[in-house]
Amino acid sequence: MRVILAEDSTLLREGLVRLLVEEGYEVPAAVGDGEALLAAVAEHRPDIVVADVRMPPAHTDEGLRAALEIRRRWPGTGVLVLSQYVEKRYATELMSGDVDGVGYLLKDRVAQVTDFLDALDRVGAGGAVFDPEVVRQLLARTTHTDLLARLTPRERDVLDRMAEGCTNASIAERLGVSQSAVEKHVNAIFDKLGLLHVTGYSRRVLAVLRYLGS
């Protein structure tokens, strides 16, 4: 898999390059700002881009805006945003469209290198991976928070795992409940949030995220 990195911290950028190369990924470019990222993607056409949100010159949302531009210009390129922050405006835009091949993780919450590599592979394969905290913060800005208040604590747990891209079987294993119980919770979540029933974990995430952007 060919990966381009965009991270303004030189130490972190070089560390990620070494990690990915050691794990068998090809890294044709590693850059430090949004403009350089767009130029690198145009030149190398990678399978996936890993981008920080805040980069030079303003250190606000340059990386995320570049990620949106990449999705617009090259929709087949996976985008994994790796950040310390949830930039709500553009994160909602990124997560409200087609989320196949899209991810948003918070750096401080990636506990294991294997978790990061697993997320990278899933996004590169066309899946969707979102940190539950990202979803939670976006939920808080919507005008439909009252609908979420209707969910039980267990349904919130299931929704968190759905946002991570887990299947029902995986959710059941993580929560220590039966798969049929998870299916009931999922149906209840869709009913309470007014979402249409769809199948496939990425479609479920898409349904939830489209709701967030409504």
Coordinates of C-alpha atoms in Angstrom, one line a residue:
M1 CA 0.0 0.0 0.0
R2 CA 1.3 3.4 -1.0
V3 CA 1.0 6.1 1.8
I4 CA 1.7 9.8 1.8
L5 CA 2.1 11.5 5.2
A6 CA 1.4 15.1 6.0
E7 CA 2.6 16.1 9.5
D8 CA 4.4 19.3 10.4
S9 CA 6.3 17.8 13.4
T10 CA 9.5 16.6 11.9
L11 CA 10.1 14.0 14.6
L12 CA 6.6 12.6 14.3
R13 CA 6.7 12.6 10.6
E14 CA 10.0 10.8 10.4
G15 CA 8.9 8.4 13.0
L16 CA 5.8 7.5 11.1
V17 CA 7.8 7.1 7.9
R18 CA 10.2 4.6 9.6
L19 CA 7.3 2.7 11.2
L20 CA 5.4 2.4 7.9
V21 CA 8.4 1.3 5.9
E22 CA 9.4 -1.2 8.5
E23 CA 5.8 -2.6 8.3
G24 CA 6.0 -3.0 4.5
Y25 CA 4.2 0.1 3.3
E26 CA 5.6 2.3 0.5
V27 CA 5.9 6.0 1.4
P28 CA 6.6 8.0 -1.7
A29 CA 6.4 11.3 0.1
A30 CA 6.2 12.8 3.6
V31 CA 5.4 16.6 3.7
G32 CA 4.9 19.3 6.3
D33 CA 2.0 21.4 5.0
G34 CA -1.3 21.3 3.1
E35 CA -0.1 22.7 -0.2
A36 CA 2.8 20.2 -0.3
L37 CA 0.4 17.4 0.4
L38 CA -1.8 18.3 -2.6
A39 CA 1.2 18.5 -4.8
A40 CA 2.5 15.1 -3.5
V41 CA -0.8 13.4 -4.1
A42 CA -1.0 14.8 -7.6
E43 CA 2.4 13.5 -8.4
H44 CA 2.4 10.1 -6.7
R45 CA -1.3 9.1 -6.6
P46 CA -1.1 7.1 -3.3
D47 CA -3.6 4.6 -2.0
I48 CA -4.1 6.5 1.2
V49 CA -3.1 9.8 2.8
V50 CA -2.4 10.3 6.5
A51 CA -2.9 14.0 7.4
D52 CA -2.6 16.1 10.5
V53 CA -5.3 18.8 10.9
R54 CA -3.2 21.8 11.9
M55 CA -0.3 22.6 9.7
P56 CA 1.6 25.7 8.5
P57 CA 1.1 28.5 7.7
A58 CA -1.8 29.2 10.1
H59 CA -1.8 26.0 12.1
T60 CA -5.6 25.9 12.1
D61 CA -7.3 23.5 9.7
E62 CA -5.0 23.3 6.6
G63 CA -4.6 19.6 6.7
L64 CA -8.3 18.9 7.0
R65 CA -9.1 21.2 4.1
A66 CA -6.4 19.5 2.0
A67 CA -8.0 16.2 2.9
L68 CA -11.4 17.4 1.6
E69 CA -9.8 18.7 -1.6
I70 CA -8.1 15.3 -2.0
R71 CA -11.5 13.6 -1.6
R72 CA -13.0 15.9 -4.2
R73 CA -10.1 15.6 -6.8
W74 CA -9.2 11.9 -6.2
P75 CA -12.2 10.2 -4.6
G76 CA -10.5 6.8 -4.8
T77 CA -7.8 7.9 -2.4
G78 CA -8.3 7.0 1.2
V79 CA -7.9 9.7 3.8
L80 CA -7.0 9.1 7.4
V81 CA -6.9 12.2 9.6
L82 CA -4.7 11.9 12.6
S83 CA -5.0 14.8 14.9
Q84 CA -4.9 16.1 18.5
Y85 CA -8.1 18.0 17.9
V86 CA -11.6 17.7 16.5
E87 CA -12.0 20.5 13.9
K88 CA -15.8 20.4 13.9
R89 CA -16.7 22.4 10.8
Y90 CA -14.6 20.5 8.3
A91 CA -14.8 17.2 10.1
T92 CA -18.5 17.2 9.7
E93 CA -18.1 17.9 6.0
L94 CA -15.6 15.1 5.7
M95 CA -17.8 12.7 7.5
S96 CA -21.1 13.7 6.0
G97 CA -20.5 12.6 2.4
D98 CA -19.3 9.2 1.1
V99 CA -17.2 7.9 4.0
D100 CA -15.8 4.9 2.2
G101 CA -12.1 5.2 2.7
V102 CA -12.3 7.9 5.4
G103 CA -11.0 7.9 9.0
Y104 CA -10.5 10.4 11.8
L105 CA -8.5 9.4 14.8
L106 CA -7.3 11.4 17.8
K107 CA -3.5 11.0 18.4
D108 CA -3.7 10.8 22.1
R109 CA -6.3 8.1 22.0
V110 CA -4.4 5.7 19.7
A111 CA -3.2 3.4 22.4
Q112 CA -1.2 0.9 20.3
V113 CA 0.8 1.0 17.1
T114 CA -1.2 -2.0 16.0
D115 CA -4.4 0.0 16.4
F116 CA -3.1 2.7 14.1
L117 CA -1.9 0.2 11.5
D118 CA -5.3 -1.6 11.6
A119 CA -7.1 1.7 11.1
L120 CA -4.8 2.5 8.2
D121 CA -5.5 -0.9 6.5
R122 CA -9.2 -0.6 7.0
V123 CA -9.4 2.9 5.5
G124 CA -7.0 1.8 2.7
A125 CA -9.4 -1.1 1.9
G126 CA -12.3 1.3 1.6
G127 CA -13.6 1.1 5.2
A128 CA -14.5 3.9 7.6
V129 CA -12.8 4.4 11.0
F130 CA -13.8 7.2 13.5
D131 CA -12.7 7.7 17.0
P132 CA -15.8 7.7 19.2
E133 CA -14.7 10.9 20.8
V134 CA -14.8 12.6 17.4
V135 CA -18.4 11.4 16.9
R136 CA -19.3 12.4 20.4
Q137 CA -18.1 16.0 19.9
L138 CA -19.9 16.3 16.6
L139 CA -23.0 15.0 18.1
A140 CA -22.8 17.7 20.8
R141 CA -23.0 20.4 18.1
T142 CA -26.0 19.1 16.3
T143 CA -29.5 20.3 17.0
H144 CA -30.6 16.7 17.4
T145 CA -28.9 16.1 20.7
D146 CA -32.4 15.5 22.3
L147 CA -32.7 12.4 20.0
L148 CA -29.5 11.0 21.4
A149 CA -30.7 11.5 24.9
R150 CA -33.3 8.8 24.1
L151 CA -30.6 6.2 23.8
T152 CA -29.8 3.9 26.8
P153 CA -26.2 3.7 28.1
R154 CA -25.9 0.3 26.4
E155 CA -27.2 1.7 23.1
R156 CA -24.6 4.5 23.4
D157 CA -21.9 1.8 23.9
V158 CA -23.1 0.1 20.7
L159 CA -23.2 3.4 18.8
D160 CA -19.6 4.1 19.8
R161 CA -18.5 0.7 18.4
M162 CA -20.6 1.3 15.2
A163 CA -18.8 4.5 14.7
E164 CA -15.5 2.6 15.0
G165 CA -16.6 0.5 12.1
C166 CA -17.2 -2.7 14.1
T167 CA -19.5 -5.5 12.9
N168 CA -22.3 -6.8 15.1
A169 CA -20.1 -9.8 15.9
S170 CA -17.2 -7.6 16.9
I171 CA -19.4 -5.4 19.1
A172 CA -20.9 -8.5 20.8
E173 CA -17.4 -9.7 21.6
R174 CA -16.2 -6.4 22.9
L175 CA -19.3 -5.8 25.1
G176 CA -19.6 -9.4 26.2
V177 CA -23.2 -9.8 25.0
S178 CA -24.9 -11.9 22.4
Q179 CA -25.0 -10.9 18.7
S180 CA -28.8 -11.0 18.7
A181 CA -28.7 -8.5 21.6
V182 CA -26.5 -6.2 19.6
E183 CA -28.8 -6.5 16.6
K184 CA -31.7 -5.4 18.8
H185 CA -29.7 -2.4 20.1
V186 CA -28.7 -1.4 16.6
N187 CA -32.4 -1.5 15.4
A188 CA -33.4 0.5 18.5
I189 CA -30.7 3.1 17.7
F190 CA -31.9 3.5 14.2
D191 CA -35.5 3.8 15.3
K192 CA -34.7 6.4 18.0
L193 CA -32.5 8.4 15.7
G194 CA -34.9 8.2 12.8
L195 CA -32.4 6.5 10.6
L196 CA -33.3 4.1 7.8
H197 CA -32.2 0.5 8.3
V198 CA -29.2 -0.4 6.2
T199 CA -26.7 -3.3 6.2
G200 CA -22.9 -3.4 6.3
Y201 CA -20.9 -1.7 8.9
S202 CA -19.6 1.1 6.7
R203 CA -23.2 1.9 5.6
R204 CA -24.2 2.0 9.2
V205 CA -21.5 4.5 9.9
L206 CA -22.5 6.5 6.9
A207 CA -26.1 6.6 8.1
V208 CA -25.1 7.9 11.5
L209 CA -22.7 10.5 10.1
R210 CA -25.2 11.7 7.6
Y211 CA -27.5 12.2 10.4
L212 CA -24.8 14.3 12.2
G213 CA -24.4 16.5 9.2
S214 CA -28.2 17.1 8.7

